[in-house]
Amino acid sequence: MKRILLFVLLTIAAIQVNAQHIKELSGFASPESLLQHGRLVYVSNVGRQLQPALKDGDGFISLLSEDGSLLNRHFLPLPSDTLHAPKGMVRIGSTLYVTDIDRIVGFDVKSRKKVFELDMKPASQFLNDLEVLDRNQLTVSATDAGKIFVVNLQGKGSYRELGLTLEIRGANGLKYDASRKQLYVNGFGASGQPTGELYAVRLNRTPTAAKVIPATGYYDGLALSGQTLLLSSWVSFEKAGEILSIDLQTGKSSVLPLPVRFAGPADIWLEAKQQVLWVPAILEGKVYRVNLKDKDQR
């Protein structure tokens, strides 16, 4: 295979992307979100048909190894439990939390049994991404409401609005930067239009939001590495999706020059230490594992 050298700025390293280092994984059912924990990778599957708000009971979580090998296509839930259209995931200790339309469900990954459930209707009927604030608190995006909620996991669980004064059109991806106490939030847009925006939210007593880049789009997932924020953009509803790389110091953005486009790049995951980017292509039923290899360190 012809070697293609491509360079992008990712934190302070120059990155080389080789077509040979992109693994295309098939056999998923509308994969929406990726989460890596140690050597395990979880993939949420909305279901056979992309109906993300339908309670049809055909959603599930797949389990992969860190090299992309399939360990268990239907790891969760067990037959005694049900997932309809699982999307964003986080793991705290041995509990995997996942959004499922209008609720947040927690599973013990050892026993694979459901150990938590928080009903969030009527606040939202399209919960999307999750992000950890601390061991007792999550943030969750509500795409239909254009809002962000803070979830308290203690006891039976509770939730409250984050309290932003603006609506985030099609609220979607979340990424928390604990060092800055700042939550990055993007939207997918509204009324079928690519009007989604990317914000940095300061988690003060009264949260404030500022736009990170001026451009709008069909924005979905976020990943953070140092001063670089990666943002997945569908561009259109065809195989035209791309990953944007944003320098948080300068505010400049560029397209990560990968030798492949994606149909519906959803909730991405970056394993920064190994420089592996996972991209679920929800419209293709595929997951891409992109190995970003250091060329040189400065």
CSV table of C-alpha atoms in Angstrom, one decimal:
chain,number,residue,atom,x,y,z
A,1,MET,CA,0.0,0.0,0.0
A,2,LYS,CA,1.3,3.4,-1.0
A,3,ARG,CA,2.5,5.3,2.1
A,4,ILE,CA,0.9,8.6,2.6
A,5,LEU,CA,2.5,11.1,5.0
A,6,LEU,CA,0.2,13.6,6.6
A,7,PHE,CA,1.0,16.1,9.3
A,8,VAL,CA,-1.2,17.8,11.8
A,9,LEU,CA,-0.6,19.7,15.0
A,10,LEU,CA,-1.9,17.6,18.0
A,11,THR,CA,-0.7,19.3,21.3
A,12,ILE,CA,3.0,19.8,20.7
A,13,ALA,CA,3.7,16.8,18.6
A,14,ALA,CA,3.8,16.5,14.9
A,15,ILE,CA,1.6,13.6,13.9
A,16,GLN,CA,2.0,11.2,11.0
A,17,VAL,CA,-1.1,9.4,9.8
A,18,ASN,CA,-0.5,6.4,7.6
A,19,ALA,CA,-3.4,4.7,5.6
A,20,GLN,CA,-2.0,1.4,6.8
A,21,HIS,CA,-2.7,2.5,10.4
A,22,ILE,CA,-6.4,2.9,9.9
A,23,LYS,CA,-8.5,-0.2,10.8
A,24,GLU,CA,-12.0,-0.4,9.6
A,25,LEU,CA,-14.3,-2.5,11.9
A,26,SER,CA,-17.7,-3.7,10.6
A,27,GLY,CA,-20.7,-5.5,12.1
A,28,PHE,CA,-22.1,-2.8,14.3
A,29,ALA,CA,-25.7,-1.6,14.5
A,30,SER,CA,-25.7,2.3,14.2
A,31,PRO,CA,-22.6,2.7,16.5
A,32,GLU,CA,-22.9,6.1,18.3
A,33,SER,CA,-20.3,6.4,21.0
A,34,LEU,CA,-16.9,5.0,22.0
A,35,LEU,CA,-15.4,4.7,25.4
A,36,GLN,CA,-12.0,3.2,26.2
A,37,HIS,CA,-11.2,2.1,29.8
A,38,GLY,CA,-7.8,0.5,30.1
A,39,ARG,CA,-7.5,-2.2,27.5
A,40,LEU,CA,-11.3,-2.4,26.9
A,41,VAL,CA,-13.3,-0.4,24.5
A,42,TYR,CA,-17.1,0.0,24.7
A,43,VAL,CA,-19.3,0.8,21.7
A,44,SER,CA,-22.9,1.8,22.0
A,45,ASN,CA,-25.2,0.6,19.2
A,46,VAL,CA,-28.5,2.5,18.7
A,47,GLY,CA,-29.9,-0.5,16.8
A,48,ARG,CA,-30.5,-2.1,13.5
A,49,GLN,CA,-32.2,1.0,12.1
A,50,LEU,CA,-31.1,4.5,13.0
A,51,GLN,CA,-34.1,5.5,15.1
A,52,PRO,CA,-32.4,7.2,18.1
A,53,ALA,CA,-35.6,8.2,19.8
A,54,LEU,CA,-37.6,5.0,19.4
A,55,LYS,CA,-38.1,2.6,22.3
A,56,ASP,CA,-37.7,-0.6,20.3
A,57,GLY,CA,-35.5,-2.5,22.7
A,58,ASP,CA,-32.8,-3.4,20.2
A,59,GLY,CA,-29.9,-1.2,21.5
A,60,PHE,CA,-26.8,-2.8,22.9
A,61,ILE,CA,-23.2,-2.3,24.0
A,62,SER,CA,-20.3,-4.1,22.3
A,63,LEU,CA,-17.0,-4.8,23.9
A,64,LEU,CA,-13.7,-4.6,22.0
A,65,SER,CA,-10.0,-5.0,22.9
A,66,GLU,CA,-7.7,-2.0,22.6
A,67,ASP,CA,-6.5,-3.3,19.2
A,68,GLY,CA,-10.0,-3.4,17.8
A,69,SER,CA,-10.6,-7.2,18.2
A,70,LEU,CA,-14.3,-8.0,19.0
A,71,LEU,CA,-14.6,-9.6,22.4
A,72,ASN,CA,-18.4,-9.6,22.8
A,73,ARG,CA,-20.8,-8.0,20.2
A,74,HIS,CA,-23.7,-8.0,22.7
A,75,PHE,CA,-21.9,-7.4,26.0
A,76,LEU,CA,-24.8,-5.3,27.5
A,77,PRO,CA,-27.5,-5.6,28.5
A,78,LEU,CA,-28.2,-9.1,29.8
A,79,PRO,CA,-31.5,-10.6,28.5
A,80,SER,CA,-33.2,-9.6,31.8
A,81,ASP,CA,-32.6,-5.9,31.0
A,82,THR,CA,-33.3,-3.6,28.0
A,83,LEU,CA,-31.6,-0.8,26.1
A,84,HIS,CA,-33.5,1.0,23.4
A,85,ALA,CA,-31.1,3.5,21.7
A,86,PRO,CA,-27.9,3.8,23.9
A,87,LYS,CA,-25.6,6.7,23.1
A,88,GLY,CA,-23.1,8.5,25.4
A,89,MET,CA,-21.2,6.5,28.0
A,90,VAL,CA,-18.8,7.1,30.9
A,91,ARG,CA,-17.4,4.6,33.4
A,92,ILE,CA,-16.8,5.3,37.1
A,93,GLY,CA,-15.3,2.5,39.0
A,94,SER,CA,-16.9,-0.7,37.9
A,95,THR,CA,-20.1,1.1,36.7
A,96,LEU,CA,-20.8,1.9,33.1
A,97,TYR,CA,-23.3,4.7,32.7
A,98,VAL,CA,-25.1,5.2,29.4
A,99,THR,CA,-27.9,7.5,28.1
A,100,ASP,CA,-30.9,5.7,26.7
A,101,ILE,CA,-33.4,8.2,25.2
A,102,ASP,CA,-35.0,9.7,28.4
A,103,ARG,CA,-33.0,7.9,31.1
A,104,ILE,CA,-29.5,7.2,32.4
A,105,VAL,CA,-28.8,3.5,33.1
A,106,GLY,CA,-25.8,2.1,35.0
A,107,PHE,CA,-24.4,-1.4,34.6
A,108,ASP,CA,-21.9,-3.2,36.8
A,109,VAL,CA,-19.3,-4.3,34.2
A,110,LYS,CA,-18.3,-7.3,36.3
A,111,SER,CA,-21.8,-8.8,36.9
A,112,ARG,CA,-23.3,-7.1,33.8
A,113,LYS,CA,-26.4,-6.3,35.9
A,114,LYS,CA,-28.2,-3.0,36.0
A,115,VAL,CA,-27.4,-1.1,39.2
A,116,PHE,CA,-28.7,2.4,38.4
A,117,GLU,CA,-31.5,4.0,36.6
A,118,LEU,CA,-32.6,7.7,36.5
A,119,ASP,CA,-35.7,8.7,34.6
A,120,MET,CA,-35.2,12.2,33.2
A,121,LYS,CA,-38.5,12.8,31.4
A,122,PRO,CA,-40.2,15.2,30.9
A,123,ALA,CA,-36.9,17.3,31.0
A,124,SER,CA,-35.7,15.4,27.9
A,125,GLN,CA,-36.7,12.7,25.5
A,126,PHE,CA,-33.3,12.7,23.7
A,127,LEU,CA,-30.4,12.5,26.1
A,128,ASN,CA,-27.2,12.2,24.2
A,129,ASP,CA,-23.6,12.5,25.6
A,130,LEU,CA,-22.3,12.0,29.1
A,131,GLU,CA,-19.2,13.5,30.8
A,132,VAL,CA,-17.8,13.0,34.3
A,133,LEU,CA,-17.3,16.0,36.6
A,134,ASP,CA,-16.4,13.9,39.7
A,135,ARG,CA,-17.2,10.5,41.1
A,136,ASN,CA,-20.7,11.7,42.1
A,137,GLN,CA,-21.6,14.0,39.3
A,138,LEU,CA,-22.1,13.8,35.5
A,139,THR,CA,-23.1,16.2,32.9
A,140,VAL,CA,-25.6,15.1,30.2
A,141,SER,CA,-26.6,16.8,27.0
A,142,ALA,CA,-30.3,17.0,26.0
A,143,THR,CA,-30.4,17.3,22.3
A,144,ASP,CA,-34.2,18.0,22.1
A,145,ALA,CA,-34.2,20.6,24.8
A,146,GLY,CA,-30.9,22.3,23.8
A,147,LYS,CA,-29.8,22.1,27.4
A,148,ILE,CA,-27.1,20.6,29.7
A,149,PHE,CA,-28.0,18.9,32.9
A,150,VAL,CA,-25.9,18.0,36.0
A,151,VAL,CA,-26.7,14.6,37.4
A,152,ASN,CA,-26.1,13.6,41.0
A,153,LEU,CA,-25.4,9.9,41.2
A,154,GLN,CA,-25.8,9.6,45.0
A,155,GLY,CA,-28.8,7.6,46.2
A,156,LYS,CA,-31.4,7.1,43.6
A,157,GLY,CA,-30.0,10.0,41.6
A,158,SER,CA,-31.2,13.5,40.8
A,159,TYR,CA,-30.6,16.2,38.2
A,160,ARG,CA,-30.7,19.9,37.6
A,161,GLU,CA,-30.2,22.3,34.7
A,162,LEU,CA,-26.7,23.6,34.4
A,163,GLY,CA,-28.1,27.1,34.2
A,164,LEU,CA,-26.8,28.5,30.9
A,165,THR,CA,-28.6,31.6,29.6
A,166,LEU,CA,-28.4,30.4,26.0
A,167,GLU,CA,-29.8,27.5,24.1
A,168,ILE,CA,-27.3,25.1,22.5
A,169,ARG,CA,-29.0,24.1,19.3
A,170,GLY,CA,-29.1,20.3,19.2
A,171,ALA,CA,-26.9,20.0,22.3
A,172,ASN,CA,-24.6,17.0,21.7
A,173,GLY,CA,-20.9,16.4,22.5
A,174,LEU,CA,-19.4,17.1,25.9
A,175,LYS,CA,-15.8,17.2,27.1
A,176,TYR,CA,-14.7,18.3,30.6
A,177,ASP,CA,-11.3,19.9,31.2
A,178,ALA,CA,-10.8,19.4,34.9
A,179,SER,CA,-7.6,21.5,35.0
A,180,ARG,CA,-9.4,24.6,33.7
A,181,LYS,CA,-12.8,23.7,35.3
A,182,GLN,CA,-14.2,24.2,31.8
A,183,LEU,CA,-16.8,22.1,29.9
A,184,TYR,CA,-16.7,22.1,26.1
A,185,VAL,CA,-20.1,21.7,24.6
A,186,ASN,CA,-21.2,21.5,21.0
A,187,GLY,CA,-24.5,21.3,19.1
A,188,PHE,CA,-25.7,19.4,16.1
A,189,GLY,CA,-27.9,22.2,14.9
A,190,ALA,CA,-31.7,22.5,14.6
A,191,SER,CA,-34.4,22.0,12.1
A,192,GLY,CA,-32.2,19.9,10.0
A,193,GLN,CA,-29.7,22.7,9.4
A,194,PRO,CA,-25.9,22.7,10.3
A,195,THR,CA,-26.3,25.4,12.8
A,196,GLY,CA,-24.5,23.7,15.7
A,197,GLU,CA,-21.9,25.7,17.6
A,198,LEU,CA,-18.9,24.9,19.9
A,199,TYR,CA,-18.8,26.6,23.3
A,200,ALA,CA,-16.4,26.6,26.3
A,201,VAL,CA,-18.5,26.8,29.5
A,202,ARG,CA,-16.9,28.1,32.7
A,203,LEU,CA,-18.4,26.2,35.6
A,204,ASN,CA,-18.7,29.1,38.0
A,205,ARG,CA,-21.6,29.6,40.4
A,206,THR,CA,-23.2,31.2,37.4
A,207,PRO,CA,-22.0,29.3,34.3
A,208,THR,CA,-20.9,31.4,31.4
A,209,ALA,CA,-20.3,30.3,27.8
A,210,ALA,CA,-18.1,31.6,25.0
A,211,LYS,CA,-17.9,30.4,21.4
A,212,VAL,CA,-14.6,28.6,20.6
A,213,ILE,CA,-14.8,28.9,16.8
A,214,PRO,CA,-17.0,31.0,14.6
A,215,ALA,CA,-18.0,28.3,12.1
A,216,THR,CA,-21.2,26.2,12.5
A,217,GLY,CA,-21.9,22.7,11.4
A,218,TYR,CA,-23.4,19.3,12.2
A,219,TYR,CA,-21.1,18.8,15.2
A,220,ASP,CA,-21.2,15.6,17.2
A,221,GLY,CA,-18.3,14.3,19.4
A,222,LEU,CA,-15.4,15.9,21.3
A,223,ALA,CA,-12.0,14.7,22.4
A,224,LEU,CA,-9.3,16.6,24.2
A,225,SER,CA,-5.5,16.3,24.3
A,226,GLY,CA,-3.6,19.1,26.0
A,227,GLN,CA,-4.2,22.3,24.1
A,228,THR,CA,-5.9,20.5,21.2
A,229,LEU,CA,-9.6,19.8,20.9
A,230,LEU,CA,-10.9,17.4,18.3
A,231,LEU,CA,-14.4,17.8,17.0
A,232,SER,CA,-16.3,15.4,14.7
A,233,SER,CA,-18.3,17.1,12.0
A,234,TRP,CA,-20.8,15.3,9.8
A,235,VAL,CA,-20.6,18.0,7.0
A,236,SER,CA,-23.5,16.3,5.3
A,237,PHE,CA,-25.5,13.1,5.6
A,238,GLU,CA,-23.2,11.3,3.2
A,239,LYS,CA,-19.7,9.9,3.5
A,240,ALA,CA,-18.2,13.4,3.9
A,241,GLY,CA,-17.6,13.6,7.7
A,242,GLU,CA,-14.3,14.9,9.0
A,243,ILE,CA,-12.5,15.6,12.3
A,244,LEU,CA,-11.6,19.2,13.1
A,245,SER,CA,-8.5,20.0,15.1
A,246,ILE,CA,-8.7,23.2,17.2
A,247,ASP,CA,-5.8,24.8,18.8
A,248,LEU,CA,-7.2,26.2,22.1
A,249,GLN,CA,-4.3,28.7,22.5
A,250,THR,CA,-4.8,30.4,19.1
A,251,GLY,CA,-8.4,29.5,18.3
A,252,LYS,CA,-7.3,28.3,14.9
A,253,SER,CA,-9.0,25.2,13.5
A,254,SER,CA,-8.1,22.8,10.6
A,255,VAL,CA,-9.3,19.5,9.2
A,256,LEU,CA,-7.4,16.5,10.4
A,257,PRO,CA,-6.0,15.3,7.1
A,258,LEU,CA,-7.0,11.6,7.2
A,259,PRO,CA,-7.1,9.5,4.0
A,260,VAL,CA,-10.8,8.6,4.7
A,261,ARG,CA,-14.1,10.4,5.2
A,262,PHE,CA,-16.8,9.1,7.5
A,263,ALA,CA,-20.6,8.8,7.1
A,264,GLY,CA,-21.9,10.3,10.4
A,265,PRO,CA,-18.8,10.5,12.6
A,266,ALA,CA,-20.4,10.5,16.1
A,267,ASP,CA,-19.0,10.4,19.6
A,268,ILE,CA,-15.2,10.0,19.1
A,269,TRP,CA,-12.7,8.9,21.6
A,270,LEU,CA,-9.0,9.7,21.7
A,271,GLU,CA,-6.6,7.5,23.7
A,272,ALA,CA,-4.0,10.3,24.0
A,273,LYS,CA,-1.1,8.2,25.4
A,274,GLN,CA,-1.1,5.7,22.5
A,275,GLN,CA,-2.4,8.4,20.1
A,276,VAL,CA,-5.3,6.2,18.9
A,277,LEU,CA,-8.4,7.9,17.6
A,278,TRP,CA,-11.7,5.9,17.5
A,279,VAL,CA,-14.4,7.1,15.2
A,280,PRO,CA,-17.9,5.5,15.2
A,281,ALA,CA,-19.5,6.1,11.7
A,282,ILE,CA,-23.1,5.8,12.7
A,283,LEU,CA,-24.5,5.9,9.1
A,284,GLU,CA,-22.1,3.2,8.0
A,285,GLY,CA,-22.5,0.7,10.8
A,286,LYS,CA,-18.7,0.8,11.2
A,287,VAL,CA,-16.0,1.9,13.7
A,288,TYR,CA,-12.6,3.3,12.6
A,289,ARG,CA,-9.5,2.8,14.7
A,290,VAL,CA,-6.9,5.5,13.6
A,291,ASN,CA,-3.4,5.1,14.9
A,292,LEU,CA,-1.7,8.5,15.1
A,293,LYS,CA,2.0,7.9,15.2
A,294,ASP,CA,4.6,10.4,16.5
A,295,LYS,CA,7.0,11.5,13.9
A,296,ASP,CA,9.0,13.7,16.1
A,297,GLN,CA,8.8,15.4,19.5
A,298,ARG,CA,9.8,19.0,20.1
